[in-house]
Amino acid sequence: MHSDAANFQLNSHLTTLAKIYHTLNRLNLTEDSSREDHQTGSLRSCGVSDCCTKPMPPRKKRRPAAGDDLSAKKSRHDGMYRKHEATRIKNEEVFSSKRCLEWFYEYAGNDDVVGPEGMEKFCEDIGVEPENVVMLVLAWKLDAQNMGYFTLQEWLKGMSALQCDTTEKLRNSLDYLRSVLNESSNFKLIYRYAFDFAREKDQRSLDINTAKCMLGLLLGKTWPLFPVFNQFLEQSKYKVINKDQWCNVLEFSRTINLDLSNYDEDGAWPVLLDEFVEWYKDRQMS
């Protein structure tokens, strides 16, 4: 009996110890769970806030490699070269009186006038025959007074107006000079200028041979009747042409029909043209 009581008491102690163990075990599990939740929350909070608030560490500068240094130097050199070229081109485009003066003396030599020899070389350099009509337009632009000659004053004044101080610039302006003839009023001015330009300065009239050459230069490609009129001059008694006759030939070429049907014999035309019309009609009839 005493043995049964001892066993009962031992079982009671074991049961109590088991309950205490389970209670302590539950308490430890709860504490660990809470600690894990706390650590997880702290990590989340730290991840968000640190990402947004903590400054990024400064980026270290990369040391330039040898190739980068060469590229930078080449880029600076190219930039300086382009700037130099732009300045040079701009200076070349701006008209220079000094450069124009040096250009003049290439053909004038020690004189203050470009004569026949210099004029021949000048025409060769710009690629134009001396008999080309563009040379007449150029002389008009320079207001040259004597055929075959350019004085220093005429050269500087005219080339300055054209903004040409080199052979290349003038060569590039030839198309413009040719186009001047396409404007009616300019053509008339050049036509009138040609008479005084070509005549001998001690004469008031133009000798017939020079007149035929100048008329061929100015009207040969635009007036269909010029070949016939030239034949008339060759067989006529005329040795010279005066300025009134010269100017009326241009007016005749512009206003009179090719069949001469609107020519008024009682009009104010010079006798030269009356005789041409009569000669032409007789020729047509025969």
PDB file of C-alpha atoms in Angstrom:
ATOM      1  CA  MET A   1       0.000   0.000   0.000  1.00  0.00           C
ATOM      2  CA  HIS A   2       2.841   2.179   0.858  1.00  0.00           C
ATOM      3  CA  SER A   3       4.273   1.295  -2.589  1.00  0.00           C
ATOM      4  CA  ASP A   4       1.094   2.346  -4.429  1.00  0.00           C
ATOM      5  CA  ALA A   5       1.093   5.726  -2.695  1.00  0.00           C
ATOM      6  CA  ALA A   6       4.670   6.316  -3.728  1.00  0.00           C
ATOM      7  CA  ASN A   7       3.909   5.464  -7.344  1.00  0.00           C
ATOM      8  CA  PHE A   8       0.917   7.787  -7.391  1.00  0.00           C
ATOM      9  CA  GLN A   9       2.994  10.625  -5.990  1.00  0.00           C
ATOM     10  CA  LEU A  10       5.738  10.000  -8.591  1.00  0.00           C
ATOM     11  CA  ASN A  11       3.214  10.041 -11.464  1.00  0.00           C
ATOM     12  CA  SER A  12       1.773  13.310 -10.198  1.00  0.00           C
ATOM     13  CA  HIS A  13       5.229  14.908 -10.203  1.00  0.00           C
ATOM     14  CA  LEU A  14       5.914  13.649 -13.729  1.00  0.00           C
ATOM     15  CA  THR A  15       2.597  14.988 -15.004  1.00  0.00           C
ATOM     16  CA  THR A  16       3.303  18.378 -13.438  1.00  0.00           C
ATOM     17  CA  LEU A  17       6.793  18.469 -14.951  1.00  0.00           C
ATOM     18  CA  ALA A  18       5.344  17.579 -18.387  1.00  0.00           C
ATOM     19  CA  LYS A  19       2.831  20.465 -18.168  1.00  0.00           C
ATOM     20  CA  ILE A  20       5.588  22.880 -17.150  1.00  0.00           C
ATOM     21  CA  TYR A  21       7.754  21.688 -20.055  1.00  0.00           C
ATOM     22  CA  HIS A  22       4.932  22.160 -22.608  1.00  0.00           C
ATOM     23  CA  THR A  23       4.175  25.617 -21.189  1.00  0.00           C
ATOM     24  CA  LEU A  24       7.811  26.701 -21.407  1.00  0.00           C
ATOM     25  CA  ASN A  25       8.109  25.261 -24.894  1.00  0.00           C
ATOM     26  CA  ARG A  26       5.072  27.287 -26.096  1.00  0.00           C
ATOM     27  CA  LEU A  27       6.519  30.436 -24.555  1.00  0.00           C
ATOM     28  CA  ASN A  28       9.849  29.940 -26.388  1.00  0.00           C
ATOM     29  CA  LEU A  29       8.120  29.400 -29.760  1.00  0.00           C
ATOM     30  CA  THR A  30       6.072  32.583 -29.370  1.00  0.00           C
ATOM     31  CA  GLU A  31       9.120  34.628 -28.475  1.00  0.00           C
ATOM     32  CA  ASP A  32      11.079  33.314 -31.487  1.00  0.00           C
ATOM     33  CA  SER A  33       8.168  34.071 -33.821  1.00  0.00           C
ATOM     34  CA  SER A  34       7.857  37.605 -32.507  1.00  0.00           C
ATOM     35  CA  ARG A  35      11.567  38.116 -32.866  1.00  0.00           C
ATOM     36  CA  GLU A  36      11.484  36.904 -36.491  1.00  0.00           C
ATOM     37  CA  ASP A  37       8.529  39.169 -37.332  1.00  0.00           C
ATOM     38  CA  HIS A  38      10.323  42.110 -35.758  1.00  0.00           C
ATOM     39  CA  GLN A  39      13.488  41.397 -37.740  1.00  0.00           C
ATOM     40  CA  THR A  40      11.547  40.987 -40.999  1.00  0.00           C
ATOM     41  CA  GLY A  41       9.688  44.271 -40.436  1.00  0.00           C
ATOM     42  CA  SER A  42      12.942  46.015 -39.667  1.00  0.00           C
ATOM     43  CA  LEU A  43      14.487  44.679 -42.854  1.00  0.00           C
ATOM     44  CA  ARG A  44      11.485  45.833 -44.905  1.00  0.00           C
ATOM     45  CA  SER A  45      11.568  49.255 -43.302  1.00  0.00           C
ATOM     46  CA  CYS A  46      15.280  49.471 -43.779  1.00  0.00           C
ATOM     47  CA  GLY A  47      15.062  48.351 -47.425  1.00  0.00           C
ATOM     48  CA  VAL A  48      12.523  51.027 -48.363  1.00  0.00           C
ATOM     49  CA  SER A  49      13.834  53.921 -46.365  1.00  0.00           C
ATOM     50  CA  ASP A  50      17.506  53.235 -46.992  1.00  0.00           C
ATOM     51  CA  CYS A  51      16.914  52.965 -50.705  1.00  0.00           C
ATOM     52  CA  CYS A  52      15.152  56.316 -50.780  1.00  0.00           C
ATOM     53  CA  THR A  53      17.146  58.275 -48.265  1.00  0.00           C
ATOM     54  CA  LYS A  54      20.677  56.974 -48.260  1.00  0.00           C
ATOM     55  CA  PRO A  55      22.901  58.920 -50.765  1.00  0.00           C
ATOM     56  CA  MET A  56      24.592  56.994 -53.522  1.00  0.00           C
ATOM     57  CA  PRO A  57      28.301  56.678 -53.055  1.00  0.00           C
ATOM     58  CA  PRO A  58      30.264  59.099 -55.337  1.00  0.00           C
ATOM     59  CA  ARG A  59      31.278  57.638 -58.702  1.00  0.00           C
ATOM     60  CA  LYS A  60      34.938  57.444 -59.188  1.00  0.00           C
ATOM     61  CA  LYS A  61      36.300  59.318 -62.231  1.00  0.00           C
ATOM     62  CA  ARG A  62      37.690  57.075 -64.870  1.00  0.00           C
ATOM     63  CA  ARG A  63      41.233  57.867 -65.756  1.00  0.00           C
ATOM     64  CA  PRO A  64      41.475  58.650 -69.498  1.00  0.00           C
ATOM     65  CA  ALA A  65      43.200  56.025 -71.506  1.00  0.00           C
ATOM     66  CA  ALA A  66      45.983  56.917 -73.913  1.00  0.00           C
ATOM     67  CA  GLY A  67      43.638  56.498 -76.890  1.00  0.00           C
ATOM     68  CA  ASP A  68      41.064  58.866 -75.352  1.00  0.00           C
ATOM     69  CA  ASP A  69      43.729  61.536 -74.902  1.00  0.00           C
ATOM     70  CA  LEU A  70      44.776  61.263 -78.554  1.00  0.00           C
ATOM     71  CA  SER A  71      41.145  61.468 -79.700  1.00  0.00           C
ATOM     72  CA  ALA A  72      40.584  64.607 -77.637  1.00  0.00           C
ATOM     73  CA  LYS A  73      43.694  66.243 -79.083  1.00  0.00           C
ATOM     74  CA  LYS A  74      42.639  65.314 -82.631  1.00  0.00           C
ATOM     75  CA  SER A  75      39.155  66.737 -82.025  1.00  0.00           C
ATOM     76  CA  ARG A  76      40.634  70.019 -80.792  1.00  0.00           C
ATOM     77  CA  HIS A  77      42.991  70.140 -83.761  1.00  0.00           C
ATOM     78  CA  ASP A  78      40.143  69.479 -86.226  1.00  0.00           C
ATOM     79  CA  GLY A  79      38.084  72.229 -84.616  1.00  0.00           C
ATOM     80  CA  MET A  80      40.949  74.706 -84.903  1.00  0.00           C
ATOM     81  CA  TYR A  81      41.527  73.710 -88.553  1.00  0.00           C
ATOM     82  CA  ARG A  82      37.855  74.194 -89.458  1.00  0.00           C
ATOM     83  CA  LYS A  83      37.861  77.593 -87.800  1.00  0.00           C
ATOM     84  CA  HIS A  84      41.019  78.571 -89.685  1.00  0.00           C
ATOM     85  CA  GLU A  85      39.548  77.389 -93.008  1.00  0.00           C
ATOM     86  CA  ALA A  86      36.308  79.293 -92.397  1.00  0.00           C
ATOM     87  CA  THR A  87      38.283  82.468 -91.672  1.00  0.00           C
ATOM     88  CA  ARG A  88      40.478  81.975 -94.757  1.00  0.00           C
ATOM     89  CA  ILE A  89      37.497  81.385 -97.039  1.00  0.00           C
ATOM     90  CA  LYS A  90      35.706  84.414 -95.621  1.00  0.00           C
ATOM     91  CA  ASN A  91      38.781  86.595 -96.183  1.00  0.00           C
ATOM     92  CA  GLU A  92      39.087  85.329 -99.748  1.00  0.00           C
ATOM     93  CA  GLU A  93      35.437  86.108-100.429  1.00  0.00           C
ATOM     94  CA  VAL A  94      35.812  89.709 -99.228  1.00  0.00           C
ATOM     95  CA  PHE A  95      37.020  92.052-101.970  1.00  0.00           C
ATOM     96  CA  SER A  96      40.584  93.261-101.438  1.00  0.00           C
ATOM     97  CA  SER A  97      41.863  96.400-103.194  1.00  0.00           C
ATOM     98  CA  LYS A  98      45.432  95.298-102.522  1.00  0.00           C
ATOM     99  CA  ARG A  99      44.824  91.903-104.116  1.00  0.00           C
ATOM    100  CA  CYS A 100      43.057  93.576-107.058  1.00  0.00           C
ATOM    101  CA  LEU A 101      46.033  95.927-107.545  1.00  0.00           C
ATOM    102  CA  GLU A 102      48.484  93.030-107.556  1.00  0.00           C
ATOM    103  CA  TRP A 103      46.251  91.247-110.060  1.00  0.00           C
ATOM    104  CA  PHE A 104      46.271  94.307-112.342  1.00  0.00           C
ATOM    105  CA  TYR A 105      50.072  94.516-112.442  1.00  0.00           C
ATOM    106  CA  GLU A 106      50.286  90.879-113.483  1.00  0.00           C
ATOM    107  CA  TYR A 107      49.137  92.141-116.900  1.00  0.00           C
ATOM    108  CA  ALA A 108      50.279  95.781-116.861  1.00  0.00           C
ATOM    109  CA  GLY A 109      53.865  95.080-115.852  1.00  0.00           C
ATOM    110  CA  ASN A 110      55.514  98.380-114.907  1.00  0.00           C
ATOM    111  CA  ASP A 111      52.837 100.490-116.614  1.00  0.00           C
ATOM    112  CA  ASP A 112      49.563 101.840-115.291  1.00  0.00           C
ATOM    113  CA  VAL A 113      47.621 100.399-118.208  1.00  0.00           C
ATOM    114  CA  VAL A 114      46.975  96.909-119.546  1.00  0.00           C
ATOM    115  CA  GLY A 115      47.922  97.036-123.225  1.00  0.00           C
ATOM    116  CA  PRO A 116      47.410  94.625-126.133  1.00  0.00           C
ATOM    117  CA  GLU A 117      49.980  92.067-124.914  1.00  0.00           C
ATOM    118  CA  GLY A 118      48.682  92.088-121.366  1.00  0.00           C
ATOM    119  CA  MET A 119      45.112  91.940-122.659  1.00  0.00           C
ATOM    120  CA  GLU A 120      45.917  88.844-124.686  1.00  0.00           C
ATOM    121  CA  LYS A 121      47.315  87.094-121.608  1.00  0.00           C
ATOM    122  CA  PHE A 122      44.357  88.302-119.528  1.00  0.00           C
ATOM    123  CA  CYS A 123      41.849  86.811-122.009  1.00  0.00           C
ATOM    124  CA  GLU A 124      43.811  83.568-122.062  1.00  0.00           C
ATOM    125  CA  ASP A 125      43.750  83.341-118.257  1.00  0.00           C
ATOM    126  CA  ILE A 126      39.993  83.849-117.979  1.00  0.00           C
ATOM    127  CA  GLY A 127      39.338  81.519-120.918  1.00  0.00           C
ATOM    128  CA  VAL A 128      37.716  84.036-123.273  1.00  0.00           C
ATOM    129  CA  GLU A 129      38.608  85.064-126.825  1.00  0.00           C
ATOM    130  CA  PRO A 130      39.307  88.800-127.211  1.00  0.00           C
ATOM    131  CA  GLU A 131      36.541  88.996-129.842  1.00  0.00           C
ATOM    132  CA  ASN A 132      33.949  87.442-127.504  1.00  0.00           C
ATOM    133  CA  VAL A 133      31.036  89.735-126.686  1.00  0.00           C
ATOM    134  CA  VAL A 134      31.582  89.121-122.971  1.00  0.00           C
ATOM    135  CA  MET A 135      34.774  91.193-123.235  1.00  0.00           C
ATOM    136  CA  LEU A 136      32.671  94.088-124.505  1.00  0.00           C
ATOM    137  CA  VAL A 137      30.349  93.707-121.509  1.00  0.00           C
ATOM    138  CA  LEU A 138      33.358  93.642-119.180  1.00  0.00           C
ATOM    139  CA  ALA A 139      34.753  96.789-120.802  1.00  0.00           C
ATOM    140  CA  TRP A 140      31.360  98.438-120.308  1.00  0.00           C
ATOM    141  CA  LYS A 141      31.388  97.437-116.638  1.00  0.00           C
ATOM    142  CA  LEU A 142      34.881  98.945-116.300  1.00  0.00           C
ATOM    143  CA  ASP A 143      33.800 101.982-118.354  1.00  0.00           C
ATOM    144  CA  ALA A 144      36.923 101.509-120.442  1.00  0.00           C
ATOM    145  CA  GLN A 145      37.460 104.335-122.930  1.00  0.00           C
ATOM    146  CA  ASN A 146      39.763 102.680-125.454  1.00  0.00           C
ATOM    147  CA  MET A 147      39.323  99.287-127.085  1.00  0.00           C
ATOM    148  CA  GLY A 148      42.169  96.941-126.155  1.00  0.00           C
ATOM    149  CA  TYR A 149      43.233  98.897-123.066  1.00  0.00           C
ATOM    150  CA  PHE A 150      42.320  98.947-119.370  1.00  0.00           C
ATOM    151  CA  THR A 151      43.746 101.732-117.219  1.00  0.00           C
ATOM    152  CA  LEU A 152      44.483 101.264-113.520  1.00  0.00           C
ATOM    153  CA  GLN A 153      41.598 103.531-112.526  1.00  0.00           C
ATOM    154  CA  GLU A 154      39.153 101.718-114.816  1.00  0.00           C
ATOM    155  CA  TRP A 155      40.343  98.349-113.506  1.00  0.00           C
ATOM    156  CA  LEU A 156      40.020  99.195-109.807  1.00  0.00           C
ATOM    157  CA  LYS A 157      36.640 100.903-110.166  1.00  0.00           C
ATOM    158  CA  GLY A 158      35.104  98.238-112.382  1.00  0.00           C
ATOM    159  CA  MET A 159      36.484  95.184-110.612  1.00  0.00           C
ATOM    160  CA  SER A 160      35.421  96.650-107.279  1.00  0.00           C
ATOM    161  CA  ALA A 161      31.862  96.956-108.609  1.00  0.00           C
ATOM    162  CA  LEU A 162      32.042  93.335-109.761  1.00  0.00           C
ATOM    163  CA  GLN A 163      33.691  92.263-106.463  1.00  0.00           C
ATOM    164  CA  CYS A 164      36.433  90.499-108.425  1.00  0.00           C
ATOM    165  CA  ASP A 165      40.045  90.623-107.276  1.00  0.00           C
ATOM    166  CA  THR A 166      41.320  87.347-108.747  1.00  0.00           C
ATOM    167  CA  THR A 167      41.204  85.510-112.054  1.00  0.00           C
ATOM    168  CA  GLU A 168      39.063  82.783-110.514  1.00  0.00           C
ATOM    169  CA  LYS A 169      36.424  85.216-109.262  1.00  0.00           C
ATOM    170  CA  LEU A 170      36.147  86.883-112.668  1.00  0.00           C
ATOM    171  CA  ARG A 171      35.955  83.508-114.386  1.00  0.00           C
ATOM    172  CA  ASN A 172      33.062  82.629-112.084  1.00  0.00           C
ATOM    173  CA  SER A 173      31.343  85.910-113.045  1.00  0.00           C
ATOM    174  CA  LEU A 174      31.397  85.355-116.813  1.00  0.00           C
ATOM    175  CA  ASP A 175      27.921  83.805-116.893  1.00  0.00           C
ATOM    176  CA  TYR A 176      26.581  86.858-115.067  1.00  0.00           C
ATOM    177  CA  LEU A 177      28.258  89.194-117.575  1.00  0.00           C
ATOM    178  CA  ARG A 178      26.707  87.263-120.467  1.00  0.00           C
ATOM    179  CA  SER A 179      23.281  87.425-118.818  1.00  0.00           C
ATOM    180  CA  VAL A 180      23.477  91.232-118.717  1.00  0.00           C
ATOM    181  CA  LEU A 181      22.858  91.245-122.472  1.00  0.00           C
ATOM    182  CA  ASN A 182      19.504  89.513-121.980  1.00  0.00           C
ATOM    183  CA  GLU A 183      17.997  92.606-120.383  1.00  0.00           C
ATOM    184  CA  SER A 184      16.723  94.981-123.085  1.00  0.00           C
ATOM    185  CA  SER A 185      17.717  98.269-121.449  1.00  0.00           C
ATOM    186  CA  ASN A 186      21.203  97.000-120.609  1.00  0.00           C
ATOM    187  CA  PHE A 187      21.674  95.745-124.158  1.00  0.00           C
ATOM    188  CA  LYS A 188      20.775  99.179-125.517  1.00  0.00           C
ATOM    189  CA  LEU A 189      23.272 100.860-123.177  1.00  0.00           C
ATOM    190  CA  ILE A 190      26.035  98.437-124.190  1.00  0.00           C
ATOM    191  CA  TYR A 191      25.179  98.874-127.872  1.00  0.00           C
ATOM    192  CA  ARG A 192      25.485 102.664-127.596  1.00  0.00           C
ATOM    193  CA  TYR A 193      28.663 102.325-125.540  1.00  0.00           C
ATOM    194  CA  ALA A 194      30.231 100.067-128.172  1.00  0.00           C
ATOM    195  CA  PHE A 195      30.219 102.881-130.763  1.00  0.00           C
ATOM    196  CA  ASP A 196      32.355 105.254-128.676  1.00  0.00           C
ATOM    197  CA  PHE A 197      34.466 102.403-127.316  1.00  0.00           C
ATOM    198  CA  ALA A 198      35.445 101.150-130.788  1.00  0.00           C
ATOM    199  CA  ARG A 199      35.920 104.394-132.688  1.00  0.00           C
ATOM    200  CA  GLU A 200      39.167 106.279-132.978  1.00  0.00           C
ATOM    201  CA  LYS A 201      39.025 109.127-130.477  1.00  0.00           C
ATOM    202  CA  ASP A 202      40.017 111.705-133.044  1.00  0.00           C
ATOM    203  CA  GLN A 203      37.111 110.607-135.266  1.00  0.00           C
ATOM    204  CA  ARG A 204      33.389 111.227-134.797  1.00  0.00           C
ATOM    205  CA  SER A 205      32.392 108.231-136.905  1.00  0.00           C
ATOM    206  CA  LEU A 206      33.187 104.520-136.912  1.00  0.00           C
ATOM    207  CA  ASP A 207      35.045 103.124-139.928  1.00  0.00           C
ATOM    208  CA  ILE A 208      32.924 100.653-141.877  1.00  0.00           C
ATOM    209  CA  ASN A 209      35.046  97.564-141.188  1.00  0.00           C
ATOM    210  CA  THR A 210      35.055  98.116-137.432  1.00  0.00           C
ATOM    211  CA  ALA A 211      31.316  98.867-137.596  1.00  0.00           C
ATOM    212  CA  LYS A 212      30.608  95.554-139.343  1.00  0.00           C
ATOM    213  CA  CYS A 213      32.619  93.642-136.771  1.00  0.00           C
ATOM    214  CA  MET A 214      30.861  95.307-133.836  1.00  0.00           C
ATOM    215  CA  LEU A 215      27.431  94.874-135.418  1.00  0.00           C
ATOM    216  CA  GLY A 216      28.171  91.193-135.987  1.00  0.00           C
ATOM    217  CA  LEU A 217      29.244  90.873-132.350  1.00  0.00           C
ATOM    218  CA  LEU A 218      26.066  92.497-131.029  1.00  0.00           C
ATOM    219  CA  LEU A 219      23.363  91.632-133.593  1.00  0.00           C
ATOM    220  CA  GLY A 220      24.788  88.679-135.510  1.00  0.00           C
ATOM    221  CA  LYS A 221      23.011  86.055-133.377  1.00  0.00           C
ATOM    222  CA  THR A 222      19.783  87.934-132.642  1.00  0.00           C
ATOM    223  CA  TRP A 223      18.833  89.755-135.860  1.00  0.00           C
ATOM    224  CA  PRO A 224      17.982  87.383-138.730  1.00  0.00           C
ATOM    225  CA  LEU A 225      18.474  90.157-141.314  1.00  0.00           C
ATOM    226  CA  PHE A 226      22.023  90.952-140.210  1.00  0.00           C
ATOM    227  CA  PRO A 227      23.739  88.747-142.865  1.00  0.00           C
ATOM    228  CA  VAL A 228      21.786  90.592-145.569  1.00  0.00           C
ATOM    229  CA  PHE A 229      22.475  93.994-144.026  1.00  0.00           C
ATOM    230  CA  ASN A 230      26.166  93.122-143.804  1.00  0.00           C
ATOM    231  CA  GLN A 231      26.187  92.282-147.511  1.00  0.00           C
ATOM    232  CA  PHE A 232      24.568  95.631-148.217  1.00  0.00           C
ATOM    233  CA  LEU A 233      27.299  97.459-146.277  1.00  0.00           C
ATOM    234  CA  GLU A 234      30.030  95.570-148.144  1.00  0.00           C
ATOM    235  CA  GLN A 235      28.736  96.605-151.577  1.00  0.00           C
ATOM    236  CA  SER A 236      27.695 100.142-150.545  1.00  0.00           C
ATOM    237  CA  LYS A 237      29.623 103.374-150.935  1.00  0.00           C
ATOM    238  CA  TYR A 238      29.720 103.957-147.178  1.00  0.00           C
ATOM    239  CA  LYS A 239      33.175 104.177-145.606  1.00  0.00           C
ATOM    240  CA  VAL A 240      32.051 105.191-142.104  1.00  0.00           C
ATOM    241  CA  ILE A 241      28.933 105.064-139.933  1.00  0.00           C
ATOM    242  CA  ASN A 242      27.991 107.935-137.663  1.00  0.00           C
ATOM    243  CA  LYS A 243      26.348 107.576-134.266  1.00  0.00           C
ATOM    244  CA  ASP A 244      22.841 108.424-135.477  1.00  0.00           C
ATOM    245  CA  GLN A 245      23.026 105.705-138.137  1.00  0.00           C
ATOM    246  CA  TRP A 246      24.471 103.287-135.586  1.00  0.00           C
ATOM    247  CA  CYS A 247      21.649 103.808-133.085  1.00  0.00           C
ATOM    248  CA  ASN A 248      18.958 103.597-135.769  1.00  0.00           C
ATOM    249  CA  VAL A 249      20.241 100.217-136.958  1.00  0.00           C
ATOM    250  CA  LEU A 250      19.401  98.811-133.485  1.00  0.00           C
ATOM    251  CA  GLU A 251      15.940 100.384-133.554  1.00  0.00           C
ATOM    252  CA  PHE A 252      15.380  99.024-137.066  1.00  0.00           C
ATOM    253  CA  SER A 253      16.361  95.490-135.987  1.00  0.00           C
ATOM    254  CA  ARG A 254      13.892  95.626-133.102  1.00  0.00           C
ATOM    255  CA  THR A 255      10.837  97.152-134.745  1.00  0.00           C
ATOM    256  CA  ILE A 256      10.816  96.309-138.478  1.00  0.00           C
ATOM    257  CA  ASN A 257       9.386  92.994-139.676  1.00  0.00           C
ATOM    258  CA  LEU A 258      11.638  90.565-141.498  1.00  0.00           C
ATOM    259  CA  ASP A 259       9.732  91.166-144.742  1.00  0.00           C
ATOM    260  CA  LEU A 260      10.071  94.953-144.179  1.00  0.00           C
ATOM    261  CA  SER A 261       6.319  95.275-144.588  1.00  0.00           C
ATOM    262  CA  ASN A 262       5.962  97.842-141.789  1.00  0.00           C
ATOM    263  CA  TYR A 263       8.850 100.041-142.879  1.00  0.00           C
ATOM    264  CA  ASP A 264       7.737 103.632-143.494  1.00  0.00           C
ATOM    265  CA  GLU A 265       9.819 105.255-146.195  1.00  0.00           C
ATOM    266  CA  ASP A 266       8.521 108.636-145.112  1.00  0.00           C
ATOM    267  CA  GLY A 267       9.567 108.018-141.516  1.00  0.00           C
ATOM    268  CA  ALA A 268      12.524 109.569-139.740  1.00  0.00           C
ATOM    269  CA  TRP A 269      14.941 106.804-140.720  1.00  0.00           C
ATOM    270  CA  PRO A 270      18.428 107.757-141.929  1.00  0.00           C
ATOM    271  CA  VAL A 271      19.178 107.540-145.641  1.00  0.00           C
ATOM    272  CA  LEU A 272      21.413 104.539-144.975  1.00  0.00           C
ATOM    273  CA  LEU A 273      18.373 102.439-144.000  1.00  0.00           C
ATOM    274  CA  ASP A 274      16.207 103.802-146.812  1.00  0.00           C
ATOM    275  CA  GLU A 275      18.850 102.611-149.256  1.00  0.00           C
ATOM    276  CA  PHE A 276      19.096  99.227-147.525  1.00  0.00           C
ATOM    277  CA  VAL A 277      15.320  98.663-147.807  1.00  0.00           C
ATOM    278  CA  GLU A 278      15.319  99.665-151.478  1.00  0.00           C
ATOM    279  CA  TRP A 279      18.331  97.422-152.190  1.00  0.00           C
ATOM    280  CA  TYR A 280      16.752  94.494-150.347  1.00  0.00           C
ATOM    281  CA  LYS A 281      13.403  94.789-152.170  1.00  0.00           C
ATOM    282  CA  ASP A 282      15.111  95.014-155.554  1.00  0.00           C
ATOM    283  CA  ARG A 283      17.109  91.945-154.682  1.00  0.00           C
ATOM    284  CA  GLN A 284      13.958  90.060-153.677  1.00  0.00           C
ATOM    285  CA  MET A 285      12.238  90.983-156.942  1.00  0.00           C
ATOM    286  CA  SER A 286      15.172  89.949-159.071  1.00  0.00           C
TER     287      SER A 286
END
